[in-house]
Coordinates of C-alpha atoms in Angstrom, one line a residue:
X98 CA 166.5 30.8 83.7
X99 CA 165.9 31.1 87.4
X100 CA 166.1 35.0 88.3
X101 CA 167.9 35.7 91.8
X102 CA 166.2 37.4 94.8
X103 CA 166.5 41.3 94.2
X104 CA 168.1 42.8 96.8
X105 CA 166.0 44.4 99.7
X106 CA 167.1 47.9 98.9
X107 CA 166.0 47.2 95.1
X108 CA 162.7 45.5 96.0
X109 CA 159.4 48.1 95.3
X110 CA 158.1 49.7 98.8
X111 CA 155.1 48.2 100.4
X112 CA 152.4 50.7 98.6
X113 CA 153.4 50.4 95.3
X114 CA 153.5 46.7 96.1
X115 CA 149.9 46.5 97.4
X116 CA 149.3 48.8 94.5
X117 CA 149.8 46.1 92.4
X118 CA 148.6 43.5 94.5
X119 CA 145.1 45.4 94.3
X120 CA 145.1 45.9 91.1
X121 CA 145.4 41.9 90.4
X122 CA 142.9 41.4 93.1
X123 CA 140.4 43.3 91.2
X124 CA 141.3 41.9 88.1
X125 CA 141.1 38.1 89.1
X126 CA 137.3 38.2 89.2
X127 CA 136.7 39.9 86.1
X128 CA 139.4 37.6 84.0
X129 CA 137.2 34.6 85.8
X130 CA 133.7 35.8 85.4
X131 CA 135.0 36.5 81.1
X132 CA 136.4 33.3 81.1
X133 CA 132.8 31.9 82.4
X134 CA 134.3 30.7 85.4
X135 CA 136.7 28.0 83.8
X136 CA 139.4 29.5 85.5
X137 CA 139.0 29.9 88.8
X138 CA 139.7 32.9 90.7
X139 CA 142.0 31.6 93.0
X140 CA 144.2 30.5 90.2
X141 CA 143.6 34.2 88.3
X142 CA 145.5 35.5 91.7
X143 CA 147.9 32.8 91.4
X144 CA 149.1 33.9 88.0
X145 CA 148.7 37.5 88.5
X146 CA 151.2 36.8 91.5
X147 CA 153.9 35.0 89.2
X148 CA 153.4 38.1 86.7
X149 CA 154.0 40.8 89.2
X150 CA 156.4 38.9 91.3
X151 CA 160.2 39.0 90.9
X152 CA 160.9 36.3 88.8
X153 CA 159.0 37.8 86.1
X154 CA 158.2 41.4 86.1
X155 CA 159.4 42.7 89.9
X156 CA 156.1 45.0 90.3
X157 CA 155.8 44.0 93.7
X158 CA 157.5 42.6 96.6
X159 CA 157.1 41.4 100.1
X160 CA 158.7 44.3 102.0
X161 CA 157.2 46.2 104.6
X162 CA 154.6 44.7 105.8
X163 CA 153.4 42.9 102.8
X164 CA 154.5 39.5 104.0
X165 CA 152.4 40.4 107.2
X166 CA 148.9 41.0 105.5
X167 CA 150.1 37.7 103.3
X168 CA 149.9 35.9 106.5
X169 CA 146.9 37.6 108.0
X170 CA 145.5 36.1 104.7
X171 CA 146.0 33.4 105.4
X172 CA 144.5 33.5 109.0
X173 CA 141.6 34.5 107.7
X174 CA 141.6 31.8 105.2
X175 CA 141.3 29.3 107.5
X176 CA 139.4 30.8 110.2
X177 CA 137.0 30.9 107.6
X178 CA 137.6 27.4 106.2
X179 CA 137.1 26.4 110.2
X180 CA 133.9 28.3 110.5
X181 CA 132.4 26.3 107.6
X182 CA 133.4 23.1 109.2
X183 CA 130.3 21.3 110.9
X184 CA 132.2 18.7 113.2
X185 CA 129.0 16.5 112.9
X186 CA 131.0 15.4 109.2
X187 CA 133.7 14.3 110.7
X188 CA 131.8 11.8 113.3
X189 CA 129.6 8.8 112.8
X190 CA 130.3 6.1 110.4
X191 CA 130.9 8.5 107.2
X192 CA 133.5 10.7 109.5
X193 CA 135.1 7.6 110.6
X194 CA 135.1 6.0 107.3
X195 CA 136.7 9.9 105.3
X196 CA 139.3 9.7 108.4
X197 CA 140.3 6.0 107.7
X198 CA 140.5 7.4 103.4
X199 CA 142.5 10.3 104.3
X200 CA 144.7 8.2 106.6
X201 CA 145.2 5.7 103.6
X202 CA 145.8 8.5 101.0
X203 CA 148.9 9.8 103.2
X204 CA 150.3 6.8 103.7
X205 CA 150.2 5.8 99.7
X206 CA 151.0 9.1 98.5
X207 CA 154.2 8.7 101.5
X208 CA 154.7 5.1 99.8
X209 CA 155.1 6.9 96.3
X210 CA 157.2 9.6 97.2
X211 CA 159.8 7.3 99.0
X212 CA 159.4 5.7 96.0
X213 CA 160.4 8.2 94.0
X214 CA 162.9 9.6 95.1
X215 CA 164.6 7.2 98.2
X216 CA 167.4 9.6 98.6
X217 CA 165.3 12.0 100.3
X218 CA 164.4 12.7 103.6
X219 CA 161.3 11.0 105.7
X220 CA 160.2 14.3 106.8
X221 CA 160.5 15.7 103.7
X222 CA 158.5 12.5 102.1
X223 CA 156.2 13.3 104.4
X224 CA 156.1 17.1 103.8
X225 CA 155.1 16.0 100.1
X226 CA 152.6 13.4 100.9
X227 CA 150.7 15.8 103.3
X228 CA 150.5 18.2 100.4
X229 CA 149.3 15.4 98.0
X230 CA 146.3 14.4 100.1
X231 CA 144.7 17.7 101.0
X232 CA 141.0 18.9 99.5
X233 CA 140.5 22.9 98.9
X234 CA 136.6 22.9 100.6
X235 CA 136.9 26.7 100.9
X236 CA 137.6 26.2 97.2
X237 CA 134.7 23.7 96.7
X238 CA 132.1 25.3 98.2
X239 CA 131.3 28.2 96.0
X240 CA 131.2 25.5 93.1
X241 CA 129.0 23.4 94.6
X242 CA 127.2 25.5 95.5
X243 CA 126.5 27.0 92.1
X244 CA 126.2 23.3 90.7
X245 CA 122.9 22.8 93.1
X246 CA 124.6 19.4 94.4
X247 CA 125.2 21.2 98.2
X248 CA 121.9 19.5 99.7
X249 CA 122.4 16.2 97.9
X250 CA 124.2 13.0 99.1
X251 CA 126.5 13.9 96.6
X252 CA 127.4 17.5 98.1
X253 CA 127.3 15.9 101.9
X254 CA 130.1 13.6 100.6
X255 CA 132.2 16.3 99.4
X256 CA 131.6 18.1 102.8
X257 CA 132.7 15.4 104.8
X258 CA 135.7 14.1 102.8
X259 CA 136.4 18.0 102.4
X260 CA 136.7 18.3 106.2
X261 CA 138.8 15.2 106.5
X262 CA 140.9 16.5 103.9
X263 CA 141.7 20.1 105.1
X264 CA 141.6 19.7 109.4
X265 CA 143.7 16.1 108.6
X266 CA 146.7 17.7 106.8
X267 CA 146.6 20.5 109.1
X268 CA 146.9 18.4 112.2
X269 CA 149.7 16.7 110.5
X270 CA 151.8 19.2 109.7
X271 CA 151.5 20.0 113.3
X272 CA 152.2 16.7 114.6
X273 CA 155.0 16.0 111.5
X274 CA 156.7 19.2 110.5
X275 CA 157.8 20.6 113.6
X276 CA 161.1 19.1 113.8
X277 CA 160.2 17.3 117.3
X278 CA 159.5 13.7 117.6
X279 CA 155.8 12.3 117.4
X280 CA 155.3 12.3 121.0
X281 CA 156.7 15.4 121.6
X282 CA 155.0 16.9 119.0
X283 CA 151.5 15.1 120.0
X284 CA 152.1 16.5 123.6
X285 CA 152.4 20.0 122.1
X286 CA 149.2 19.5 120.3
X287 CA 147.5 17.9 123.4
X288 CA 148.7 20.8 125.1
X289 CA 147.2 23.8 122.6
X290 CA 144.3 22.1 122.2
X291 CA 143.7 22.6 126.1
X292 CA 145.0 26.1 125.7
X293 CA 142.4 26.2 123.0
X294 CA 139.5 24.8 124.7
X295 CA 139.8 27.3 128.1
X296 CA 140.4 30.5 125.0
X297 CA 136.7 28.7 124.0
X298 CA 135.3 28.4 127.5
X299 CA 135.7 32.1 128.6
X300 CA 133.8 33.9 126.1
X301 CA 131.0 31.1 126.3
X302 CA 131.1 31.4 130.5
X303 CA 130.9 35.2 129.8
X304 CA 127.8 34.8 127.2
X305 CA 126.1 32.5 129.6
X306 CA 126.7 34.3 133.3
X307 CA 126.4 37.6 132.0
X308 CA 122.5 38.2 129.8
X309 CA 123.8 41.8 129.3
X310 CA 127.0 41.2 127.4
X311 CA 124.7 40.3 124.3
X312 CA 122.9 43.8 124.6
X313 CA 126.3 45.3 124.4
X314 CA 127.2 43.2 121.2
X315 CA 124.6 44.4 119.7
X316 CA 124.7 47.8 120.8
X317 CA 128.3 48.1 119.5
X318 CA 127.8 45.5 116.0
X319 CA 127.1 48.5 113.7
X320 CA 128.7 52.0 112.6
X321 CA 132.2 52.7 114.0
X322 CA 132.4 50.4 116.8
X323 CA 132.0 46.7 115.0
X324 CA 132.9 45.3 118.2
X325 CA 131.9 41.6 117.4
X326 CA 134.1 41.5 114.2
X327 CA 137.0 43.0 116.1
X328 CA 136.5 40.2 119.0
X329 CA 136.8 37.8 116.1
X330 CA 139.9 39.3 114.9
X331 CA 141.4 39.5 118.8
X332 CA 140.6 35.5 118.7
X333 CA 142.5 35.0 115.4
X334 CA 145.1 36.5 117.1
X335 CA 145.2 35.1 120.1
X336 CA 145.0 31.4 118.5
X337 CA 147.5 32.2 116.2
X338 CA 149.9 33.5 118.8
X339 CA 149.6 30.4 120.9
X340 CA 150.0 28.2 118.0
X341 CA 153.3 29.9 117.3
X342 CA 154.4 30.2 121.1
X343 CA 153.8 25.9 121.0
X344 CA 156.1 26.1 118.1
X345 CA 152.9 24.7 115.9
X346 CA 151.8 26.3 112.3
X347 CA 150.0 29.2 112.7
X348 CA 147.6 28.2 110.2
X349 CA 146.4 25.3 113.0
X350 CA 145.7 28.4 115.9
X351 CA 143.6 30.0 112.7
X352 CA 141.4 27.0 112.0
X353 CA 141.0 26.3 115.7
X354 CA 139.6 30.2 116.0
X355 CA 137.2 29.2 112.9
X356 CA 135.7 26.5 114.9
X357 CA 135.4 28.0 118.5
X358 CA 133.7 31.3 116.9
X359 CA 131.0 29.1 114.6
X360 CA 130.4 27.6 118.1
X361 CA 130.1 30.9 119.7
X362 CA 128.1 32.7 117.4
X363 CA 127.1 31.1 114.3
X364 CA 123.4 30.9 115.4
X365 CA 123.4 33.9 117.5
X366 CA 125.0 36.5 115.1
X367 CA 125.0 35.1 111.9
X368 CA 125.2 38.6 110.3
X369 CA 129.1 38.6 111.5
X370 CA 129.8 36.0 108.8
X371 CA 129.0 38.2 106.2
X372 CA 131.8 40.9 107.7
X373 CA 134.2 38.5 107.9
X374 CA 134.1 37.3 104.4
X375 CA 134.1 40.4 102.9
X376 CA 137.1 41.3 105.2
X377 CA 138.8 37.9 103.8
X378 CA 137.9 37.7 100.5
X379 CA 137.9 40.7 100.3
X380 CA 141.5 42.0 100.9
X381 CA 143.4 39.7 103.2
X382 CA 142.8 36.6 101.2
X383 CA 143.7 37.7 97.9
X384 CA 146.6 39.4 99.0
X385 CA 147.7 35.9 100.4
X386 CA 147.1 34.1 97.1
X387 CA 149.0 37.1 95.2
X388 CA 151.5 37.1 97.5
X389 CA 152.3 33.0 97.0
X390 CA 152.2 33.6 93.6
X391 CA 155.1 35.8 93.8
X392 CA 156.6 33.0 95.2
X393 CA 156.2 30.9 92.2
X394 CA 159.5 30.3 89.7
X395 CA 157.6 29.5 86.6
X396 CA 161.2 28.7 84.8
X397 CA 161.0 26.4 87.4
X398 CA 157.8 24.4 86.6
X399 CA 158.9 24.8 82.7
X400 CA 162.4 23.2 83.5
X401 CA 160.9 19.8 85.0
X402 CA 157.3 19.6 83.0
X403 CA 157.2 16.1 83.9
X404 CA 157.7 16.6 87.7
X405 CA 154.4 19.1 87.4
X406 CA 152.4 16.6 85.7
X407 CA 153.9 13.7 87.8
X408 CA 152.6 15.8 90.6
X409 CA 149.3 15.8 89.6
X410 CA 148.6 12.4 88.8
X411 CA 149.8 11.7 92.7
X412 CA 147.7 13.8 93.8
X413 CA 144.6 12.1 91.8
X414 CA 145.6 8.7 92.9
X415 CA 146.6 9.3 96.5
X416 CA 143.9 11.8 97.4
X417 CA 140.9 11.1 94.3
X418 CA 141.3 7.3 94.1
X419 CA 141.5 6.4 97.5
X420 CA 138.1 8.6 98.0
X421 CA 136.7 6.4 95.3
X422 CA 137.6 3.0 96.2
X423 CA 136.5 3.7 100.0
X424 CA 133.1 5.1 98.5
X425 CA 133.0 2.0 96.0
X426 CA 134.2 -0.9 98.1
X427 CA 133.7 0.2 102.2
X428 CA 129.8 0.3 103.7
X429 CA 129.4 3.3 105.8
X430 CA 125.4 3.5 105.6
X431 CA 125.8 6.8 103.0
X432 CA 127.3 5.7 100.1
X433 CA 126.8 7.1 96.6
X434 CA 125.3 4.5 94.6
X435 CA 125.6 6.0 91.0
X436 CA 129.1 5.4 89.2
X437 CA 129.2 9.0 87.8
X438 CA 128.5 10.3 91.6
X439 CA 131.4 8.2 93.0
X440 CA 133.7 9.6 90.2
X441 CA 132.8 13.2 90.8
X442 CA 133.7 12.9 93.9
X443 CA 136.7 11.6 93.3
X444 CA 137.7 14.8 91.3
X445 CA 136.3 17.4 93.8
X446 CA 137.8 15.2 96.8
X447 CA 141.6 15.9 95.3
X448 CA 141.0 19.4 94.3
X449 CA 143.6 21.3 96.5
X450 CA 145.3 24.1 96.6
X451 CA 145.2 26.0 99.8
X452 CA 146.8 23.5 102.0
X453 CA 149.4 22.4 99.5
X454 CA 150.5 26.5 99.8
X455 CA 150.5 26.3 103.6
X456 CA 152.4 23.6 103.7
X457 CA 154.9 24.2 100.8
X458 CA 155.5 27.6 102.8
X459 CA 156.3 25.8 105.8
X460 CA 158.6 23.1 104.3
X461 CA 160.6 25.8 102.4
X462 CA 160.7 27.8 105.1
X463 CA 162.4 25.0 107.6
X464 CA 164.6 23.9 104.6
X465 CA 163.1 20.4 103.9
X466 CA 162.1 21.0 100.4
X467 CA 163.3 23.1 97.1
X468 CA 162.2 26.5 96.4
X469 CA 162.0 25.3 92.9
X470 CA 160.4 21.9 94.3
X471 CA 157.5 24.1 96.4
X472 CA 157.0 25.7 93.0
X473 CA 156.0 22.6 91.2
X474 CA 154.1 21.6 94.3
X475 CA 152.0 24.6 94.0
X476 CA 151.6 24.6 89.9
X477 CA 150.4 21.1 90.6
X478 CA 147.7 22.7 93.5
X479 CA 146.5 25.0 91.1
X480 CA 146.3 22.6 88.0
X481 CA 143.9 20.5 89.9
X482 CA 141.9 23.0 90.6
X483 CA 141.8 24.5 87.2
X484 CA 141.3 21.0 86.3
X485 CA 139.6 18.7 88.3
X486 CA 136.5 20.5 89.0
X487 CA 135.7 20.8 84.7
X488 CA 136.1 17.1 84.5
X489 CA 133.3 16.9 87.3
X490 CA 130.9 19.0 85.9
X491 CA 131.9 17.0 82.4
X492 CA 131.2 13.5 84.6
X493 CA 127.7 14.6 86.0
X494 CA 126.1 14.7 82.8
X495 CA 122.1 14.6 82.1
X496 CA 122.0 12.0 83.9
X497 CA 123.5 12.9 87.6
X498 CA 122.1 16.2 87.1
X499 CA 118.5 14.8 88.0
X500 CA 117.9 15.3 91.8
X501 CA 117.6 12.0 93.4
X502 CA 114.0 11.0 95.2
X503 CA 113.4 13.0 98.4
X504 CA 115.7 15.4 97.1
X505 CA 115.5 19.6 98.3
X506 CA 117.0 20.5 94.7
X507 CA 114.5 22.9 93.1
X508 CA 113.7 22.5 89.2
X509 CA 115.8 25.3 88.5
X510 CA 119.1 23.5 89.8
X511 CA 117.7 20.9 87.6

C-alpha cells in the first residue's frame, strides 16, 4: 500500500534527518565492502534511503535544507563526472562512432516506449527513452579500475561510450525536457554554452595575464583559507545558476563547471581533485543518493514487478545492444576484436543509474511521468548496476583477463 506524504509539520527536522542520512552514509560502505563489493555502494545508499524515507520508516525527511545539500549532491556529482571527462573520447572516429550508438539507442529505446504504451505523451516517451540509454561512468570507473582493464582497449571503450552515454542524455534533457520547442530550446543551449565559454575564458585570461595569481593560489591552497576548492565551489555555482536562469537542468551548468575546471587546473593543481572528491563523496554525494532513495515507493516497484524487470531489459537492449552491434558490425579503427570484450562492454555500457535519477527528478517534477513510474525507473537504474557489472566480471573469464600484446597491465592485474 502506497503511504501518503506526511505532512510538513509531522516530517523530522533537518538534523535528525541528516542524522540519519549520516548514519546510512557510513553504513553503505561497510554493508558493501562485507558483501565483497557485490553490492555496490551506490545501491547500499539507495536502499538505506527507501528504509529511512517516508514510505517505510519516516526517519528522515527533506525539510530544511535537506533537499538543498540533496541538490548540491548532485552538483557535485557531475562536476565530478565532467572533470573525469577527457573530450579527446568523444572526437575522432571512436567519438563519432559512440555518438552515432548513443543516437541510435534513444531513438530505439523512444521506438519501444511509444510502443508500449501509445497513449502517452512524446515528451514523456522521450523522458523514458533518455533515461534508458544513459551509462553511470562515475559508477564505472572505480570498477574498472579495480578490474585492471582502465589502460586496455577494453577500458578506453568503456570511457568513450561512457562519455557518450552521460554528456548525451544530459544535453538532451536540456534540449527535450524543457517544455520549449527544439529550436527554442537549442537556442537556449547555444546561448549557455556561450555564457559558459566567457565563465571559462576569465579565469584562463586571469591565469595567463597575471604570473602572480598562481603564487596566491598556492599561498592560500592549504590550512584555513582553501581558496582553490572554494573557487571551484563559486564555479559550481555560478554554472548552476545560469543553467537555471536559461530555464536548463542544473545538472547541465554542473557538468559544464566539471569540464572548464579539468581545463583550468587539472595539470596545474591536481592536488584540488583529491578535495573535491572527498568533499563529494564524501558528504554531498551520498546525501544525494540517500535523499533519492527516500523518494523511492518500494510498494510501488512490488505492485508492477513486471514493469521493473520490463525496464531493465530496455535498458540492456536500447543502451547494451546497440553498444554491441556498433562495436561488432561498424569499423572505427578501435574495435574490440574478442567476443567476450564486445559483450562486457555491452554490460558496463548500460550500467546506469545516476542519470536515470536526474532525469526521473526532472520529469516528476514537471509532471510528465508517475511518481510511482520514476520509482520503477530508478529500481530498474539500480538493478543494472547491481547487475550488470557481475555478469561482466562473470564474461571476462581466464581468458579476457590476459592483457593483450603491448599491453601496460602489470602481472598482478593479471
Amino acid at each position: 500500500m502506497t503511504i501518503s506524504a506526511a505532512p510538513v509539520d509531522s516530517e523530522p527536522s533537518a538534523i535528525v534527518s541528516l542524522f540519519w542520512i549520516a548514519c546510512a552514509a557510513v553504513a553503505a560502505p561497510l554493508v558493501s565492502r562485507l558483501l565483497r563489493g557485490l553490492i555496490p555502494d551506490v545501491v547500499v545508499l539507495l536502499a538505506l534511503g527507501i528504509v529511512l524515507g517516508p514510505f517505510a520508516t519516516g526517519l528522515a525527511g527533506t525539510a530544511g535544507g535537506v533537499q538543498l545539500l540533496s541538490e548540491l549532491g548532485l552538483g557535485m556529482l557531475f562536476l565530478l563526472a565532467g572533470y573525469e571527462l577527457d573530450t579527446r573520447l568523444l572526437r575522432g572516429r571512436p567519438g563519432r562512432t559512440a555518438w552515432l550508438t548513443w543516437l541510435a539507442g534513444l531513438v530505439l529505446a523512444l521506438l519501444m516506449v511509444r510502443l508500449a504504451a501509445s497513449a502517452a505523451g512524446f515528451t514523456t516517451a522521450v523522458a523514458v527513452a533518455i533515461a534508458l540509454t544513459s551509462t553511470a561512468l562515475g559508477t564505472l570507473l572505480p570498477i574498472v579500475k579495480q578490474d585492471g582493464v582502465l589502460d586496455r582497449p577494453l577500458g578506453r571503450a568503456i570511457l568513450a561510450h561512457g562519455a557518450v552515454g552521460e554528456l548525451g542524455p544530459v544535453l538532451a534533457m536540456s534540449i527535450l525536457l524543457t517544455g520549449n520547442d527544439v529550436l527554442a530550446s537549442l537556442a537556449v543551449l547555444l546561448l549557455f554554452a556561450a555564457a559558459a565559454g566567457v565563465v571559462a575564458w576569465v579565469p584562463q585570461r586571469i591565469l595567463d595575464r597575471r604570473p602572480g595569481t598562481e603564487r596566491v593560489l598556492a599561498a592560500l591552497t592549504t590550512g584555513t583559507n582553501q581558496l582553490p576548492v572554494r573557487l571551484v565551489f563559486l564555479l559550481l555555482l555560478v554554472l548552476m545558476t545560469v543553467a537555471e536562469v536559461f530555464d536548463l537542468d542544473v545538472v547541465l551548468g554542473a557538468f559544464a563547471a566539471g569540464m572548464i575546471l579539468r581545463r583550468l587546473i587539472a595539470e596545474t593543481h591536481p592536488e584540488v581533485q583529491d578535495s573535491l572528491e572527498t568533499i563529494g563523496y564524501g558528504v554531498l554525494i551520498p546525501i544525494f543518493f540517500v535523499v533519492s532513495g527516500m523518494g523511492i515507493d518500494p510498494a510501488a516497484v512490488v505492485k508492477e514487478p513486471v514493469r521493473w524487470v520490463v525496464f531493465v531489459l530496455a535498458i540492456a537492449v536500447a543502451r547494451g545492444a546497440t553498444v554491441w552491434l556498433s562495436e561488432r558490425f561498424v569499423p572505427h579503427g578501435t574495435n574490440l576484436v574478442r567476443p567476450r570484450e564486445r559483450l562486457q562492454l555491452a554490460l558496463y555500457a548500460a550500467t546506469g543509474l545516476p542519470i536515470i535519477v536526474a532525469v526521473t527528478q526532472v520529469a516528476a517534477g514537471s509532471g510528465l511521468i508517475t511518481a510511482d513510474l520514476a520509482s520503477t525507473l530508478v529500481a530498474a537504474g539500480a538493478t543494472t548496476v547491481l547487475l550488470f557489472p557481475l555478469l561482466a566480471k562473470w564474461v571476462r573469464g581466464p581468458v579476457t583477463a590476459a592483457a593483450k600484446p603491448g599491453s601496460t597491465a602489470s602481472p598482478r592485474q593479471e
